[in-house]
Every structure is written in structure tokens, then in C-alpha cells.
PDB file of C-alpha atoms in Angstrom:
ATOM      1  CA  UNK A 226     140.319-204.724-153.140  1.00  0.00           C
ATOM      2  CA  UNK A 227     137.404-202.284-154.187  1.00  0.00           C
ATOM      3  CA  UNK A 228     135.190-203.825-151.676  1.00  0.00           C
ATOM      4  CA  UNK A 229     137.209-203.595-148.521  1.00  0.00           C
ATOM      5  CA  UNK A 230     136.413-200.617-146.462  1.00  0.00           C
ATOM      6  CA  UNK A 231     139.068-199.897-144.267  1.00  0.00           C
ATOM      7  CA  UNK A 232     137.078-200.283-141.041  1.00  0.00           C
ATOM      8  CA  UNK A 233     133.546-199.430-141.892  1.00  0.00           C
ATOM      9  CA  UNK A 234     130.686-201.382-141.794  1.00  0.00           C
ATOM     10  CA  UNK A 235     130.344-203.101-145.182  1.00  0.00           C
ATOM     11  CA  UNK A 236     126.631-201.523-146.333  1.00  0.00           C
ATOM     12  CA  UNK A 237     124.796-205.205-146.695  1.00  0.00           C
ATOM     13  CA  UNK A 238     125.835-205.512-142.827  1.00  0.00           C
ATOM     14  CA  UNK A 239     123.435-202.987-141.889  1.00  0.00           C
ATOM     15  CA  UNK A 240     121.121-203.303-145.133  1.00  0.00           C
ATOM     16  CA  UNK A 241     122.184-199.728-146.553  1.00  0.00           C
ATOM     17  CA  UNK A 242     123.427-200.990-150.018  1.00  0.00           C
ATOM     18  CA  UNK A 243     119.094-201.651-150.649  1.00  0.00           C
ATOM     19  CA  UNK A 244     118.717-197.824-149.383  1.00  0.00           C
ATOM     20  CA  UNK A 245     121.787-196.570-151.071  1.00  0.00           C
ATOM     21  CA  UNK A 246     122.079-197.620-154.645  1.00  0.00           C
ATOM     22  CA  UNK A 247     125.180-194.951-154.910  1.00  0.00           C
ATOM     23  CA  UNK A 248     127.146-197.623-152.183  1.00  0.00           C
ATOM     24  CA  UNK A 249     126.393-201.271-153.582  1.00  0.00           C
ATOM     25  CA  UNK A 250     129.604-201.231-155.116  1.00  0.00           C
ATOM     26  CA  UNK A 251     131.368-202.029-151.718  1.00  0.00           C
ATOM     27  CA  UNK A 252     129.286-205.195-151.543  1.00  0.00           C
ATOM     28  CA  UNK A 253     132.080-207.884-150.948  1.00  0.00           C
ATOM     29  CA  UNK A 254     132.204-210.234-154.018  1.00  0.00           C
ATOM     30  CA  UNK A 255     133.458-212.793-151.955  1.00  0.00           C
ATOM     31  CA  UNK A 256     129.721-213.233-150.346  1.00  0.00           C
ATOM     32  CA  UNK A 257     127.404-214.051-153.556  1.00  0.00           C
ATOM     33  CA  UNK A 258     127.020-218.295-152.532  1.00  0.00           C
ATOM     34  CA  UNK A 259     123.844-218.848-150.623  1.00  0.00           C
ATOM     35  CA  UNK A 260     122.235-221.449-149.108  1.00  0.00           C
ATOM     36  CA  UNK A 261     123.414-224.939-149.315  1.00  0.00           C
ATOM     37  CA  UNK A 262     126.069-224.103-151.909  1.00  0.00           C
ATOM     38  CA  UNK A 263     127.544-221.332-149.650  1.00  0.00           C
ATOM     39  CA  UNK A 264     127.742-224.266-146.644  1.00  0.00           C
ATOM     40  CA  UNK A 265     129.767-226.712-149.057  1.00  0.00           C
ATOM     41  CA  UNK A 266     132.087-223.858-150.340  1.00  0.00           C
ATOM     42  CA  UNK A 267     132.768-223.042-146.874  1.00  0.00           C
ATOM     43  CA  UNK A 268     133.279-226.342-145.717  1.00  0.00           C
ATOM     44  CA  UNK A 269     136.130-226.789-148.497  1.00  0.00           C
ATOM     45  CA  UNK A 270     137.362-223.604-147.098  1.00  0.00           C
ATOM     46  CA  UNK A 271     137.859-224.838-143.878  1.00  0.00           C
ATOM     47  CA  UNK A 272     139.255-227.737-144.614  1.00  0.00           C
ATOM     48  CA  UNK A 273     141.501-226.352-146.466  1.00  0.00           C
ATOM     49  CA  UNK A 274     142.801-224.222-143.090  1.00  0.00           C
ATOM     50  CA  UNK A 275     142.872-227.327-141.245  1.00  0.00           C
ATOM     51  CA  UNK A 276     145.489-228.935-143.817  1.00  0.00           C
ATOM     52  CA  UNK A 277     147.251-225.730-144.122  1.00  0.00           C
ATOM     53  CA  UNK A 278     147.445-225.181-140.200  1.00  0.00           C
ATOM     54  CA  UNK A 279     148.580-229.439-140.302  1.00  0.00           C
ATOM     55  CA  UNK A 280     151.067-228.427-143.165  1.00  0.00           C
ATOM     56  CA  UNK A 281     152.654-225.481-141.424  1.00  0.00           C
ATOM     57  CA  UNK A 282     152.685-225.234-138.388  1.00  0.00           C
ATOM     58  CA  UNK A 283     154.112-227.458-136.036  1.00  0.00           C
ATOM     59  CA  UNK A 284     152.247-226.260-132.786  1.00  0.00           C
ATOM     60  CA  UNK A 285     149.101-227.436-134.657  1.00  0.00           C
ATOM     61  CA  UNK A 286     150.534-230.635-135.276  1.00  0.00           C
ATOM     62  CA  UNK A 287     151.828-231.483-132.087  1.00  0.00           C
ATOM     63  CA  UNK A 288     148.223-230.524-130.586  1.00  0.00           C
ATOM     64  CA  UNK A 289     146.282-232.533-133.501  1.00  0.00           C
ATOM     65  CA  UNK A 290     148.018-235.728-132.461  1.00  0.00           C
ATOM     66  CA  UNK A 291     147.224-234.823-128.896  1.00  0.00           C
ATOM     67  CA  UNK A 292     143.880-234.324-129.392  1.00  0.00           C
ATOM     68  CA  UNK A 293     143.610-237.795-131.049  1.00  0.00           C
ATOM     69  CA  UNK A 294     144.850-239.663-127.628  1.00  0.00           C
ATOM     70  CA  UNK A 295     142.598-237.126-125.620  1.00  0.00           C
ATOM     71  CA  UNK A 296     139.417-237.564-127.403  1.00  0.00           C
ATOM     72  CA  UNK A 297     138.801-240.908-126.943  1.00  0.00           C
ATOM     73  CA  UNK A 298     140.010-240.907-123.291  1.00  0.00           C
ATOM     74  CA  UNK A 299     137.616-238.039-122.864  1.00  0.00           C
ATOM     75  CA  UNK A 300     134.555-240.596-123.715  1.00  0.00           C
ATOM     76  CA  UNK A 301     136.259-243.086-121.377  1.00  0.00           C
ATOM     77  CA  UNK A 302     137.108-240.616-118.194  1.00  0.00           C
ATOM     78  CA  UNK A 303     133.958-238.931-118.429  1.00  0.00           C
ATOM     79  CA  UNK A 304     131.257-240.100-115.941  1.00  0.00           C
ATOM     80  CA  UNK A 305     128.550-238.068-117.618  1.00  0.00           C
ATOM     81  CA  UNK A 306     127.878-236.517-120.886  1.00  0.00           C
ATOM     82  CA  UNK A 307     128.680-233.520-119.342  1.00  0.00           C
ATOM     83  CA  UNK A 308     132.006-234.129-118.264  1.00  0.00           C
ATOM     84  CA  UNK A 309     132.773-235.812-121.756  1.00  0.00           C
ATOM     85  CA  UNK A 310     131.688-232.601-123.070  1.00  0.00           C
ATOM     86  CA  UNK A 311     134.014-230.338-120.973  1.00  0.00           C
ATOM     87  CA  UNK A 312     136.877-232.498-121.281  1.00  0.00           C
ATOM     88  CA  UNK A 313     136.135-233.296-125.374  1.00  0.00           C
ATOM     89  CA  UNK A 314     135.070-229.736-125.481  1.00  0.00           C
ATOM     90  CA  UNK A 315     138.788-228.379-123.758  1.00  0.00           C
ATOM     91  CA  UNK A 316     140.653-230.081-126.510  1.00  0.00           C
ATOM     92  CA  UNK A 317     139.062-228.759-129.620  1.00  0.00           C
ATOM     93  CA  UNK A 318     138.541-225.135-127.105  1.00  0.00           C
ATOM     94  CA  UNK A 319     143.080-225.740-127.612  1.00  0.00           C
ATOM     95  CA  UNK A 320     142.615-226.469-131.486  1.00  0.00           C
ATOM     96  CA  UNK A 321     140.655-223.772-132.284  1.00  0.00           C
ATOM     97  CA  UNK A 322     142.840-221.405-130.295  1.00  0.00           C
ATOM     98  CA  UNK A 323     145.939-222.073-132.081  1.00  0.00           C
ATOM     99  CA  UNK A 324     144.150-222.131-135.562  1.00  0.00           C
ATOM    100  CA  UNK A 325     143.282-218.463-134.130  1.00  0.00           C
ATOM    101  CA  UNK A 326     146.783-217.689-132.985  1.00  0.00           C
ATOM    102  CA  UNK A 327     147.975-219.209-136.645  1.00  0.00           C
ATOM    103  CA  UNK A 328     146.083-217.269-138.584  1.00  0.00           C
ATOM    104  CA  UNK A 329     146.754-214.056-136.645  1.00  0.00           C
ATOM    105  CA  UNK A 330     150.412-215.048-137.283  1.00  0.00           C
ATOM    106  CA  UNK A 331     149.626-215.154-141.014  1.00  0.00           C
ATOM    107  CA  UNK A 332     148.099-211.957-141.319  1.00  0.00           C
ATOM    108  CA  UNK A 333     150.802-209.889-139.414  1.00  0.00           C
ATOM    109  CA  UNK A 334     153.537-211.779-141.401  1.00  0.00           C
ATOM    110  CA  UNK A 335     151.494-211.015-144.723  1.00  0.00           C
ATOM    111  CA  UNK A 336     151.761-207.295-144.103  1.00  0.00           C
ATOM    112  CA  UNK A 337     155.280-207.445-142.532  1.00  0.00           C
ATOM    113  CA  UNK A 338     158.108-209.139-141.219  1.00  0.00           C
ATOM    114  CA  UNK A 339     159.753-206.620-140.129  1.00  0.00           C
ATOM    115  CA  UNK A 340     159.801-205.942-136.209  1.00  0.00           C
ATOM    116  CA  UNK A 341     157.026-203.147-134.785  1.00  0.00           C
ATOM    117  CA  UNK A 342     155.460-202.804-131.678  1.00  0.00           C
ATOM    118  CA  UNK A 343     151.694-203.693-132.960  1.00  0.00           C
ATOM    119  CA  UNK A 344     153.300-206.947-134.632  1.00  0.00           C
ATOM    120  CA  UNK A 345     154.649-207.907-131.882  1.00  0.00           C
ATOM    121  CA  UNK A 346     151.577-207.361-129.588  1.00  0.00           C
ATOM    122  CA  UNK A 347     148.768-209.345-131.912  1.00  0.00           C
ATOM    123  CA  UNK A 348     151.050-212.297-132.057  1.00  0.00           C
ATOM    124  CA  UNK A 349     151.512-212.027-128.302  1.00  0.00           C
ATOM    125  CA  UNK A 350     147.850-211.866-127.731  1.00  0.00           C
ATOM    126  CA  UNK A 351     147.619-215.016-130.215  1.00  0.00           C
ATOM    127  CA  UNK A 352     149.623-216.601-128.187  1.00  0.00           C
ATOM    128  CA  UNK A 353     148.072-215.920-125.001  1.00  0.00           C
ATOM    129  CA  UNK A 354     144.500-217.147-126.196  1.00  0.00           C
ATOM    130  CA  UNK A 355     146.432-220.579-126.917  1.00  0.00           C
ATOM    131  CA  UNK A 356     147.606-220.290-123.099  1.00  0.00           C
ATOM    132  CA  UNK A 357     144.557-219.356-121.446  1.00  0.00           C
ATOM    133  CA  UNK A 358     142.900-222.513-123.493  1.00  0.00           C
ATOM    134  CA  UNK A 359     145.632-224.796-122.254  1.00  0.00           C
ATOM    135  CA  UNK A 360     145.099-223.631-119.001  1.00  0.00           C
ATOM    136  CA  UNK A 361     141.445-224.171-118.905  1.00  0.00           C
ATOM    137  CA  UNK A 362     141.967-227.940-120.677  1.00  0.00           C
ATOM    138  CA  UNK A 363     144.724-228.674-118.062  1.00  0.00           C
ATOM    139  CA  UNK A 364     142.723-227.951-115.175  1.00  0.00           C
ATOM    140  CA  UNK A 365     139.094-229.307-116.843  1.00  0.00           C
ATOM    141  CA  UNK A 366     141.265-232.559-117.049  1.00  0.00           C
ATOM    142  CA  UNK A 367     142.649-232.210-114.111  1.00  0.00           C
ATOM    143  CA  UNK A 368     140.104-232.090-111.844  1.00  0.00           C
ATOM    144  CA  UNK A 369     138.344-235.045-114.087  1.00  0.00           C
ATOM    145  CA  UNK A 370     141.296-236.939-113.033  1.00  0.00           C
ATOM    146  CA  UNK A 371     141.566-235.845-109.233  1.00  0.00           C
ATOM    147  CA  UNK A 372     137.382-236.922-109.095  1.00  0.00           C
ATOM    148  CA  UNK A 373     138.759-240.523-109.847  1.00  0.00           C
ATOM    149  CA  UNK A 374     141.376-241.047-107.527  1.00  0.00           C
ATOM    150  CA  UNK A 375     140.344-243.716-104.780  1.00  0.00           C
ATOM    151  CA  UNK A 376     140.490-241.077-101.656  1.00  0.00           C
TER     152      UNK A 376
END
């Protein structure tokens, strides 16, 4: 890939490729859509994750039929729009997380499979953003919960 540049700053990032006619040939290909075209190309792209993550991996799964029992009860529990939000808001916080930790998962088993030491850390850290998440739904729903208990 011509256009990747190992860890720089691609020029159009910081507007050099107009100053720097010698370095427009690192312009990423990838980025020509604009506008309204770019947003439904996009779009397809992420759905296209979504059914991939469904597809293949069963942490997503399990947490995308969760969701669809905790959504609605999030519109019912809530008292405000503001607790709907937090609790609504904690599920897909979970969702995105793992589609995060999935695609991390992905890249590092793209490059290897073999055991190493940075492997093994990024898919720990993956992992540990889905925690943190679940964490932060548990106890969003949690004290949603404990706020309707007849005390």
C-alpha cells in the first residue's frame, strides 16, 4: 500500500500535499467520496462490520440479543430522558466496545497468530475496554434499579 505511511501524518491531514506537490502521492485512495456519497458508502461500510461482528463473533452476539431486551426496558425504567439516555446509552457504550475489542482482535490476528508479547497486550487492552464498559452499564443499571425499590 503506496499510500500508507508507516506512522506519519498522511500530508492531506495537515494540508501539506497542496504545499508539496512532490508528496501528493501518499494521498490515501481510499478517501476520494465526498459529501453525501461518502456518508452512504460509509454507511454500507458499517453495516457491513455490524454483520461481520454478528457473523463471527459470538461475544457480539450474545451482547446484540442483550441489548435488544435492555433497550426497551431502558425506555420503560427510565424516569427521565436522562436516565433513558444513560441506561440506553450503557448498552450501545458495551456494543461499541466489543466491536472495538473485535476489530483489534482482527488486526493482530491479520499480522500474526503466532504468540508475542505486543499481541498479547492489544488484545488484553481490547478486552479490558469491553470490561470497563460492562462495568459502567452494570452499575448505570444498577443504581436505576436500586432508585426504584420501595425503601
Amino acid at each position: 500500500m503506496e499510500w500508507y505511511t508507516a506512522g506519519h501524518v498522511l500530508p492531506d491531514e495537515i494540508g501539506e500535499a497542496s504545499l508539496n506537490p512532490s508528496m501528493a502521492h501518499l494521498k490515501n485512495p481510499h478517501k476520494s467520496r465526498v459529501g453525501l456519497i461518502r456518508l452512504y458508502y460509509a454507511t454500507g461500510y458499517s453495516v457491513a462490520g455490524l454483520k461481520a461482528a454478528y457473523k463471527n463473533e459470538q461475544a457480539f452476539r450474545l451482547e446484540t440479543w442483550l441489548a435488544a431486551m435492555f433497550l426497551p426496558l431502558a425506555f420503560w425504567l427510565g424516569k427521565n430522558w436522562v436516565e433513558m439516555a444513560l441506561l440506553a446509552g450503557s448498552v450501545i457504550a458495551v456494543l461499541a466496545a466489543e466491536l472495538a475489542n473485535s476489530a483489534i482482535e482482527a488486526v493482530v490476528d491479520r499480522i500474526s497468530t503466532d504468540p508475542h508479547e505486543l499481541s498479547g497486550r492489544a488484545k488484553d487492552l481490547g478486552s479490558a475496554c469491553v470490561l470497563m464498559t460492562l462495568i459502567l452499564a452494570a452499575g448505570i443499571w444498577i443504581s436505576a434499579i436500586w432508585g426504584l425499590l420501595p425503601w
